[in-house]
Short mmCIF file of C-alpha atoms and ligand atoms in Angstrom, two decimals:
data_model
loop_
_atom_site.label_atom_id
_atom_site.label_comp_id
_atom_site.label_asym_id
_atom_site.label_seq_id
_atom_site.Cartn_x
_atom_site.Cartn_y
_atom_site.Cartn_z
CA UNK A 12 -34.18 51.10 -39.67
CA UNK A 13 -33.94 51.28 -35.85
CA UNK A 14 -34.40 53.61 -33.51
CA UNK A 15 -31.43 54.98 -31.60
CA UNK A 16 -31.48 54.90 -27.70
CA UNK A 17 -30.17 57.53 -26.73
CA UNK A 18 -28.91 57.19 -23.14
CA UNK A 19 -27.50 61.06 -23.49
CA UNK A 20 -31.15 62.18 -23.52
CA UNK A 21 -32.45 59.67 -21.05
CA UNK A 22 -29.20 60.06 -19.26
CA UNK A 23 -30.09 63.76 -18.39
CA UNK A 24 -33.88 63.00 -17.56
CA UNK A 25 -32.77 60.50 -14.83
CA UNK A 26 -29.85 63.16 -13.38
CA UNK A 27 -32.46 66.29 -13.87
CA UNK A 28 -34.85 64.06 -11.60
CA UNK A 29 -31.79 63.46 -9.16
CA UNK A 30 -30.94 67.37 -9.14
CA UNK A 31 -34.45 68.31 -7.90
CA UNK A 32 -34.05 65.90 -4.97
CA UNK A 33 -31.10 66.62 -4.28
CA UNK A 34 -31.71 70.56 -3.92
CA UNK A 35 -34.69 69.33 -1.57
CA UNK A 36 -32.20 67.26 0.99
CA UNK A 37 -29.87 70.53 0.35
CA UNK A 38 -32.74 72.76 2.27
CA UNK A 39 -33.13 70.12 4.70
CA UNK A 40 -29.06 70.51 5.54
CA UNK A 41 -28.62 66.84 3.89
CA UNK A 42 -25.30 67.37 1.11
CA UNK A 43 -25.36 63.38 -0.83
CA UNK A 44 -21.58 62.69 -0.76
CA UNK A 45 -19.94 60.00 -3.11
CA UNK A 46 -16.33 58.84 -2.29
CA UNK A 47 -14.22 57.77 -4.85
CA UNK A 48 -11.29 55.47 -4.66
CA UNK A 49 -8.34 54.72 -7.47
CA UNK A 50 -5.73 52.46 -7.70
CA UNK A 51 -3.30 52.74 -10.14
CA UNK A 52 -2.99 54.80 -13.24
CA UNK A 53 -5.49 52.72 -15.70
CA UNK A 54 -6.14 55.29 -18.29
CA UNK A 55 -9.67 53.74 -18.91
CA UNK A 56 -10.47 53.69 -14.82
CA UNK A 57 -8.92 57.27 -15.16
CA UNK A 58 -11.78 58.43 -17.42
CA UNK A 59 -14.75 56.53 -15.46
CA UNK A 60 -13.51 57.85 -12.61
CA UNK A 61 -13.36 62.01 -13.88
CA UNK A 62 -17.06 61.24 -15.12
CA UNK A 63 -18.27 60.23 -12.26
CA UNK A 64 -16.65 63.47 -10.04
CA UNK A 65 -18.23 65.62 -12.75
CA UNK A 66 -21.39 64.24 -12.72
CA UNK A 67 -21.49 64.67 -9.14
CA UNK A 68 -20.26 68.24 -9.27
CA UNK A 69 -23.32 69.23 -12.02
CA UNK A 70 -25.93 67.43 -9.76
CA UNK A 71 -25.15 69.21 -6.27
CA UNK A 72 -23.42 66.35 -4.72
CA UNK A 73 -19.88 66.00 -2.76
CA UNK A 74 -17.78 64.21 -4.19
CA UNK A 75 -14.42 63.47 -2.70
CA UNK A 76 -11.38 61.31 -5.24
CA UNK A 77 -8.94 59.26 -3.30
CA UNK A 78 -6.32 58.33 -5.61
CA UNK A 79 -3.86 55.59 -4.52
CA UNK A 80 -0.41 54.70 -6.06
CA UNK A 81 -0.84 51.13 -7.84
CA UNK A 82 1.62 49.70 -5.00
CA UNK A 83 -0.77 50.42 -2.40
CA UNK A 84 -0.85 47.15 0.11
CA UNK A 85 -4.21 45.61 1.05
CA UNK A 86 -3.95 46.85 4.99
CA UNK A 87 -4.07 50.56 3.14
CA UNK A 88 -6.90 50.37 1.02
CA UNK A 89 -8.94 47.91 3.17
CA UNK A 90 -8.04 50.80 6.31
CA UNK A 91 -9.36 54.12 4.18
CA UNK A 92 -12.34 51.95 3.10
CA UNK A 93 -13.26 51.70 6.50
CA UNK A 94 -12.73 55.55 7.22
CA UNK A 95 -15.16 56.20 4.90
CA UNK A 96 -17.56 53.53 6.41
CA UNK A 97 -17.53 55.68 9.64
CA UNK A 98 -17.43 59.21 7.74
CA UNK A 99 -20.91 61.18 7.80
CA UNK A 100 -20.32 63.26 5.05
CA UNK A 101 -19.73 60.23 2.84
CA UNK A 102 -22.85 58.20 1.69
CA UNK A 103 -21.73 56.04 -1.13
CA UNK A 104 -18.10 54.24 -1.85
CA UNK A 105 -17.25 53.32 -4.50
CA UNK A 106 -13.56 51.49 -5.47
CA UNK A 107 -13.03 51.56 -9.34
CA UNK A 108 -11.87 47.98 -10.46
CA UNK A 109 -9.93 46.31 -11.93
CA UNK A 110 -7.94 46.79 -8.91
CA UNK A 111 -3.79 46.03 -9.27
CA UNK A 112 -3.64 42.35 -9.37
CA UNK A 113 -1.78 42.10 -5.45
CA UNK A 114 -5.06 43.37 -3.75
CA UNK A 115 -8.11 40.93 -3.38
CA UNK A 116 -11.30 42.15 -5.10
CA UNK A 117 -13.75 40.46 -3.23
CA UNK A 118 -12.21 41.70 -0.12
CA UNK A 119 -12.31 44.97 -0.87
CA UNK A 120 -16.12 44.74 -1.68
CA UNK A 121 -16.84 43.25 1.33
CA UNK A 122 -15.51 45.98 3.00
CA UNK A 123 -17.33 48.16 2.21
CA UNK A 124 -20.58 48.75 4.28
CA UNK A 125 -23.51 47.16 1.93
CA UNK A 126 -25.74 50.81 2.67
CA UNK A 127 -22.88 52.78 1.42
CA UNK A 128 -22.77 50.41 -1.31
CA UNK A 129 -23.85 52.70 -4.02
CA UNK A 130 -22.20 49.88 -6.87
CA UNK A 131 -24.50 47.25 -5.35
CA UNK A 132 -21.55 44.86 -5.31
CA UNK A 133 -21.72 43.54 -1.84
CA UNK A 134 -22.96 40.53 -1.04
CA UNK A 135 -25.66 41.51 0.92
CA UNK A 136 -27.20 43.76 -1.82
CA UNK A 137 -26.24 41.00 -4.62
CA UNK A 138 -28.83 38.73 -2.40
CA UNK A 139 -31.48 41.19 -2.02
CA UNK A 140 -31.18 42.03 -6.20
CA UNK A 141 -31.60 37.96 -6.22
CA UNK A 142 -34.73 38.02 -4.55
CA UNK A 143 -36.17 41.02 -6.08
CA UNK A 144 -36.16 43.47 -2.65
CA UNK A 145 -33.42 46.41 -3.26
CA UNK A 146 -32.40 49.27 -1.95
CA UNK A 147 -29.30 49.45 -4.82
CA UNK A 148 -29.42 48.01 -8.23
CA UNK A 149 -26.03 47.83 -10.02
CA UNK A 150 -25.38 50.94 -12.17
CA UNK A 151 -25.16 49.03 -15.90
CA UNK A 152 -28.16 47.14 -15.64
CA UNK A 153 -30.03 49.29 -13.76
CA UNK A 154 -29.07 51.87 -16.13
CA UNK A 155 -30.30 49.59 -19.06
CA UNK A 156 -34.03 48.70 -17.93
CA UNK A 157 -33.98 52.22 -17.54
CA UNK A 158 -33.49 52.62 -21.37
CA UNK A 159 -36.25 50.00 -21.49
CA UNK A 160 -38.88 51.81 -19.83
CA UNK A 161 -38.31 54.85 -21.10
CA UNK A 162 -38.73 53.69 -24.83
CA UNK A 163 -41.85 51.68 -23.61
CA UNK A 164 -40.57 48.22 -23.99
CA UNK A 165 -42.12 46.46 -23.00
CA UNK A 166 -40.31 43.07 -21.41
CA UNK A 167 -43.19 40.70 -19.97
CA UNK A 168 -42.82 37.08 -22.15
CA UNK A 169 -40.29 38.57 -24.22
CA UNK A 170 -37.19 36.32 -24.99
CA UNK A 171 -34.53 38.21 -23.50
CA UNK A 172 -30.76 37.06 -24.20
CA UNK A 173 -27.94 38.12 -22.46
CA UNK A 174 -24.26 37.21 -23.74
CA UNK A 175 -21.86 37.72 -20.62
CA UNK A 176 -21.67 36.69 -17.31
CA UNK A 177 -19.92 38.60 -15.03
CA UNK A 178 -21.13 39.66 -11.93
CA UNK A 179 -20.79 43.51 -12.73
CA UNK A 180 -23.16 42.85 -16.14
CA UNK A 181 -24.01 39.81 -17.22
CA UNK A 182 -25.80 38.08 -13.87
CA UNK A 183 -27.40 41.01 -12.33
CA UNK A 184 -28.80 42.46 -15.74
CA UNK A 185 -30.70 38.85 -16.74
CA UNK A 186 -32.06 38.93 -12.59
CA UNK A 187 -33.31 42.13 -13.41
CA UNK A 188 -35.35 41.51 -17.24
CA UNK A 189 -36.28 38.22 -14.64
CA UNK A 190 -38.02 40.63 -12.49
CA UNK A 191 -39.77 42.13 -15.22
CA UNK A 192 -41.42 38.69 -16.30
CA UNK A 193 -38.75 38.34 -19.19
CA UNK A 194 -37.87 34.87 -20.66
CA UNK A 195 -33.94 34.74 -19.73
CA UNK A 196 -30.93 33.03 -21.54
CA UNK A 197 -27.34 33.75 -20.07
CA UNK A 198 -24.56 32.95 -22.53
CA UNK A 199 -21.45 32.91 -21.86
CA UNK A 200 -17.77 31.94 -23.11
CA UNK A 201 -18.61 28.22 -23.24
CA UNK A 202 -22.34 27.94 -25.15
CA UNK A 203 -22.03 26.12 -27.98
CA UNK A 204 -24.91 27.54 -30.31
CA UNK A 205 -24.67 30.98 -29.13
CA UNK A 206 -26.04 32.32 -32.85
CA UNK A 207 -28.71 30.00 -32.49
CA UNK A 208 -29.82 31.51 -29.05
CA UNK A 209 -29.28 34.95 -29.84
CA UNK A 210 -31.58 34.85 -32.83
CA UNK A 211 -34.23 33.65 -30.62
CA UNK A 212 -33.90 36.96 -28.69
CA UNK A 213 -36.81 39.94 -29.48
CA UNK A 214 -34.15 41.98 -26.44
CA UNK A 215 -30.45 41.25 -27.16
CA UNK A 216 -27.77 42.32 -24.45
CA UNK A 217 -23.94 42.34 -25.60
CA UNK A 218 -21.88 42.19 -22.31
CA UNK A 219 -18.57 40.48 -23.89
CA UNK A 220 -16.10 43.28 -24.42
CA UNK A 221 -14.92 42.54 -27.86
CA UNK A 222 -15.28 44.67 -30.93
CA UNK A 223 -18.15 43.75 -33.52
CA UNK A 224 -18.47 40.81 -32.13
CA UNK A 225 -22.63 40.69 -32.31
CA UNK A 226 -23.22 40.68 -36.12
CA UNK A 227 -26.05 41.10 -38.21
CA UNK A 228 -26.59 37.52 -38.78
CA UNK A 229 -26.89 36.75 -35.15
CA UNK A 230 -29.99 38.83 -34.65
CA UNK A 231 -33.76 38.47 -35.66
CA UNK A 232 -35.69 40.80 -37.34
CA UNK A 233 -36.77 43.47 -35.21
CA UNK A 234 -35.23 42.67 -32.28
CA UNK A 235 -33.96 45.37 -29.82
CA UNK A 236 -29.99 45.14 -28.98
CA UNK A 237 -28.32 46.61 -26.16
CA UNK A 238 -25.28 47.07 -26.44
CA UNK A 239 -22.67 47.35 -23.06
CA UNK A 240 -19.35 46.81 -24.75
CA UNK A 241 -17.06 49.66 -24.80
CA UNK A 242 -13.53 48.69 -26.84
CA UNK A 243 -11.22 50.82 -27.98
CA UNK A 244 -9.99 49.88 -31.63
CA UNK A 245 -6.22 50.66 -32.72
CA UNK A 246 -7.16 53.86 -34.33
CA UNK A 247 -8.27 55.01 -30.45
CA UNK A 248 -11.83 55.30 -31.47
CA UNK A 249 -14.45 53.76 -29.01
CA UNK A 250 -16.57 50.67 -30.18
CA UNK A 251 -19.55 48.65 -28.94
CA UNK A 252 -19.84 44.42 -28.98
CA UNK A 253 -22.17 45.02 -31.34
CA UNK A 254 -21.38 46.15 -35.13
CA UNK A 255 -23.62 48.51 -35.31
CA UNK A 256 -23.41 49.05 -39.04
CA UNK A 257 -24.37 45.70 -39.97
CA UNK A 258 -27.18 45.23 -37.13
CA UNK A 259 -28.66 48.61 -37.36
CA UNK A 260 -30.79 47.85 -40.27
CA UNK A 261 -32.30 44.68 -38.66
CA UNK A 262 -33.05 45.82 -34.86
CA UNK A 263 -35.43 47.53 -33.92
CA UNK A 264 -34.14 49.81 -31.59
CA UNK A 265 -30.32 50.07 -30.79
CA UNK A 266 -27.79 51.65 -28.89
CA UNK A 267 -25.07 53.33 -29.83
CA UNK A 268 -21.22 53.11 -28.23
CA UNK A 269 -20.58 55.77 -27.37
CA UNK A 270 -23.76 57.90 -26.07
CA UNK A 271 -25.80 54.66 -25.07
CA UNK A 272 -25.53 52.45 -22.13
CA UNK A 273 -22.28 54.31 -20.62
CA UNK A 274 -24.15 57.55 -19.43
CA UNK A 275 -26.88 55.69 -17.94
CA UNK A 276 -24.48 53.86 -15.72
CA UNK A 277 -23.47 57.13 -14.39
CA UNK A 278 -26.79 58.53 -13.39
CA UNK A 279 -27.67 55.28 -11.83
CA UNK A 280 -24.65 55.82 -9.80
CA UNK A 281 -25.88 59.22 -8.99
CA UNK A 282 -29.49 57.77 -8.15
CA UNK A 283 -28.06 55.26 -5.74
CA UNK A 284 -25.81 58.01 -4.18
CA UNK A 285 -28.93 59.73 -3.68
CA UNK A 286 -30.71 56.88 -2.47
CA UNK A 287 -27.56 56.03 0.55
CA UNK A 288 -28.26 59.59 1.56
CA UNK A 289 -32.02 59.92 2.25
CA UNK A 290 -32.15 56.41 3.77
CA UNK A 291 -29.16 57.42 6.06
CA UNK A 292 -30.81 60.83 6.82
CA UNK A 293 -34.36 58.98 7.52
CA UNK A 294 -34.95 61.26 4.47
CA UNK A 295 -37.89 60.31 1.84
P1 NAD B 17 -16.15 40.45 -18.31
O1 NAD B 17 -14.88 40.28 -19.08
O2 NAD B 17 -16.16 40.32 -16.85
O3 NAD B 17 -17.22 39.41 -18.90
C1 NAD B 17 -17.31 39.12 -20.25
C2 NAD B 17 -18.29 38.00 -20.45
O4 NAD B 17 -18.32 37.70 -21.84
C3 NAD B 17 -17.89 36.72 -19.72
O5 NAD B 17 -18.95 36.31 -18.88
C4 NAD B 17 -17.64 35.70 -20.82
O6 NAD B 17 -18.15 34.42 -20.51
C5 NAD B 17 -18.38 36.31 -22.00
N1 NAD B 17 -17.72 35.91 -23.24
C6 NAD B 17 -16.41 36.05 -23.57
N2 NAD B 17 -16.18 35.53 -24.80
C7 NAD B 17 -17.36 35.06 -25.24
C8 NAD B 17 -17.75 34.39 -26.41
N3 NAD B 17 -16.89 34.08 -27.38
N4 NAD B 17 -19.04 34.04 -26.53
C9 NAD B 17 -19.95 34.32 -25.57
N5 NAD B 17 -19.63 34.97 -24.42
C10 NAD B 17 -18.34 35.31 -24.27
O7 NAD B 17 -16.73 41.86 -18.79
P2 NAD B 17 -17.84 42.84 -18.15
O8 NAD B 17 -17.28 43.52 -16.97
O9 NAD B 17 -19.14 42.15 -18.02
O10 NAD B 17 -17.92 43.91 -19.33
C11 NAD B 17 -18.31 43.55 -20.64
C12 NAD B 17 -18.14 44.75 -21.54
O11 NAD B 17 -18.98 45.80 -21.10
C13 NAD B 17 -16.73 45.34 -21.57
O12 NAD B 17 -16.48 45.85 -22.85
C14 NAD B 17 -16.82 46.48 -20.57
O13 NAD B 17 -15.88 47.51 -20.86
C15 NAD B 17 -18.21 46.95 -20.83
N6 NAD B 17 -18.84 47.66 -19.70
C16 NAD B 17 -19.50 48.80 -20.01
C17 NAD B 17 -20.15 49.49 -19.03
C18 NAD B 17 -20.90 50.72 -19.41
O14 NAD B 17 -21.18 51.55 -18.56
N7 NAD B 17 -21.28 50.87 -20.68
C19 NAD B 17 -20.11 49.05 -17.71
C20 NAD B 17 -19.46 47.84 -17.41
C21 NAD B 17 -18.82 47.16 -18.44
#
């Protein structure tokens, strides 16, 4: 039987850490401030988005929601964006995505100034996550080596898999197990033997966004599976990549959708928020 991660537990250590330091900026004058930005009326960004106010909101922070209508032009967007750049009180942006197909994504990152940054999607900090010298790490994998470290897992020479590539998940969470002297496979939509490689894997990382697809077949005895996925199933209940029934008996440890990876992502969020304000205060 595995052990259950529990990312509500570690969740809370990580924002109880955050809360301390950010009543110590508080006494120095220093109020973190994360803006928010919205476009559309996605019911899932909707949710992500109320999370992330409220976690703010229990930690001490500002937090300030711009919501946009989902026929807001690119000049808008790209001109509050650059409000906030300028704005003091604001030291992290954040835009939720998917964005309305009519406005360009990689734009919109780039607008944003790479120290306010807090999603570590820009460029610049996508570079410095490359080489291994940070000042952001991106929320989901950050969040997950988190998980890691807390249940003393060690990662050195381990065969770490990761199924997914995107640039939110996938890429930036195999840099990271990299880091940590991890042996790294990156699947993807087009690997051929992709049971073959994941039974290899002692840490297994579902980033694919489809229900049960990780079954217990695909995963070695013992292993330790992460598990990013969040579907929702016809009967509106929330589900993992991973079926956890089936795998559950096998792994190691596990984590469970929800109550696993998804509150981690927020306190990282919050860390990085905290981060953007000391360094723009000079503040240690
Ligand atoms: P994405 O759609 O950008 O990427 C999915 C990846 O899965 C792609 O790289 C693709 O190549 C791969 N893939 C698709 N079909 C595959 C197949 N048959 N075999 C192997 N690989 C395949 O998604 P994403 O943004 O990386 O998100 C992945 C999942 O994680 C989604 O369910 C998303 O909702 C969830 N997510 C959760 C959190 C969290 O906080 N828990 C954060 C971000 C994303």
């Amino acid at each position: 039987m595995a052990k259950i991660i529990d990312g509500k537990v570690i969740s809370a250590a990580v924002k109880e850490e955050v809360a301390k330091e950010v009543a110590e900026l508080k006494a120095q004058g220093i109020i973190p401030g994360l803006a928010v930005i919205i476009v559309g009326d996605d019911p899932a960004s909707r949710v992500y988005v109320n999370n992330k106010k409220k976690a703010c909101e229990q930690l001490g922070m500002l937090s300030r929601e711009y919501t946009m209508p989902a026929e807001t032009t690119e000049e808008e967007l790209l001109s509050l964006i650059k409000e906030l750049n300028t704005d003091p009180e604001i030291n992290g942006i954040l835009c939720q995505l998917p964005l309305p197909s009519h406005l360009n994504e990689e734009l919109v990152i780039n607008t944003i100034i790479p120290e306010k940054d807090v999603d570590a999607f820009h460029p610049h900090n996508v570079g410095k996550i490359m080489i291994g010298n940070y000042d952001f790490l991106p929320c989901t994998p950050a969040g997950i080596m988190e998980m890691l470290k807390y249940e003393n897992i060690d990662i050195t020479g381990k065969e770490c898999v990761v199924i997914g590539r995107s640039n939110i998940v996938g890429k930036p969470m195999s840099m990271l197990l990299l880091h940590k002297n991890g042996t790294v496979t990156v699947c993807h939509s087009r690997t051929k033997n992709l049971k073959e490689v994941c039974l290899r894997a002692d840490i297994l990382v579902a980033a694919v966004g489809r229900a049960n697809f990780v079954t217990a077949d695909m995963v070695k005895e013992g292993a330790v599976v992460i598990d990013v996925g969040i579907n929702r199933l016809e009967n509106g209940k929330l589900c993992g990549d991973v079926n956890f029934a089936e795998v559950e008996p096998k792994a190691s440890y596990i984590t469970p959708v929800p109550g696993g990876v998804g509150p981690m992502t927020i306190a990282t969020l919050m860390k990085n928020t905290l981060t953007a304000a000391k360094k723009q205060n000079g503040a240690k």
